[in-house]
GROMACS .gro file of C-alpha atoms in nm:
model
   64
    1MET     CA    1   1.780   0.129   0.590
    2LYS     CA    2   1.946   0.328   0.246
    3ILE     CA    3   2.086   0.597   0.579
    4VAL     CA    4   2.155   0.328   0.862
    5VAL     CA    5   2.423   0.130   0.551
    6ILE     CA    6   2.555   0.481   0.503
    7LEU     CA    7   2.585   0.637   0.786
    8PHE     CA    8   2.724   0.193   0.899
    9LEU     CA    9   2.987   0.336   0.602
   10ILE     CA   10   3.029   0.666   0.755
   11PHE     CA   11   3.099   0.479   1.088
   12ILE     CA   12   3.348   0.176   0.970
   13VAL     CA   13   3.568   0.426   0.699
   14GLY     CA   14   3.619   0.724   0.989
   15SER     CA   15   3.720   0.390   1.368
   16LEU     CA   16   4.015   0.308   1.034
   17ALA     CA   17   4.162   0.655   1.002
   18SER     CA   18   4.157   0.691   1.339
   19ALA     CA   19   4.328   0.350   1.315
   20LEU     CA   20   4.571   0.491   1.055
   21TYR     CA   21   4.621   0.837   1.230
   22PHE     CA   22   4.677   0.642   1.651
   23MET     CA   23   4.950   0.361   1.427
   24ILE     CA   24   5.159   0.693   1.269
   25LYS     CA   25   5.097   0.897   1.640
   26ASP     CA   26   5.218   0.563   1.869
   27ARG     CA   27   5.453   0.444   1.650
   28GLY     CA   28   5.244   0.152   1.661
   29GLN     CA   29   5.333   0.103   2.029
   30GLY     CA   30   5.026   0.136   2.175
   31GLU     CA   31   4.698   0.026   2.220
   32ARG     CA   32   4.477   0.269   2.053
   33THR     CA   33   4.501   0.127   1.732
   34VAL     CA   34   4.386  -0.214   1.870
   35LYS     CA   35   4.116  -0.103   2.008
   36ALA     CA   36   4.038   0.189   1.686
   37LEU     CA   37   3.997  -0.117   1.411
   38THR     CA   38   3.786  -0.434   1.668
   39VAL     CA   39   3.591  -0.124   1.677
   40ARG     CA   40   3.555  -0.075   1.287
   41VAL     CA   41   3.513  -0.537   1.281
   42VAL     CA   42   3.242  -0.480   1.479
   43LEU     CA   43   3.060  -0.238   1.277
   44SER     CA   44   3.083  -0.425   1.037
   45VAL     CA   45   2.963  -0.773   1.126
   46VAL     CA   46   2.670  -0.560   1.279
   47LEU     CA   47   2.659  -0.421   0.982
   48PHE     CA   48   2.702  -0.702   0.758
   49ALA     CA   49   2.455  -0.897   1.017
   50LEU     CA   50   2.168  -0.561   0.981
   51LEU     CA   51   2.225  -0.666   0.573
   52MET     CA   52   2.125  -1.056   0.586
   53LEU     CA   53   1.793  -0.930   0.824
   54GLY     CA   54   1.714  -0.693   0.623
   55ILE     CA   55   1.706  -0.962   0.337
   56TYR     CA   56   1.589  -1.208   0.556
   57SER     CA   57   1.259  -0.941   0.629
   58GLY     CA   58   1.255  -0.876   0.346
   59LEU     CA   59   1.349  -0.489   0.348
   60ILE     CA   60   1.558  -0.549   0.084
   61THR     CA   61   1.499  -0.666  -0.262
   62GLY     CA   62   1.728  -0.778  -0.531
   63LYS     CA   63   1.573  -0.475  -0.810
   64LEU     CA   64   1.758  -0.177  -0.822
   0.00000   0.00000   0.00000
């Protein structure tokens, strides 16, 4: 489960970085920035849902 969370976080940061790149390159006139940010939001929501499912099912506990 830790690997999945880490991979999601890497993809989220990568999507955010690509949105920044497209924003600078297109000077705010293209749609690629919006698409990259949409991907980031979707990945964040899916990660949140997976974490909640993991807590609910007992795969993730409060112990460190």
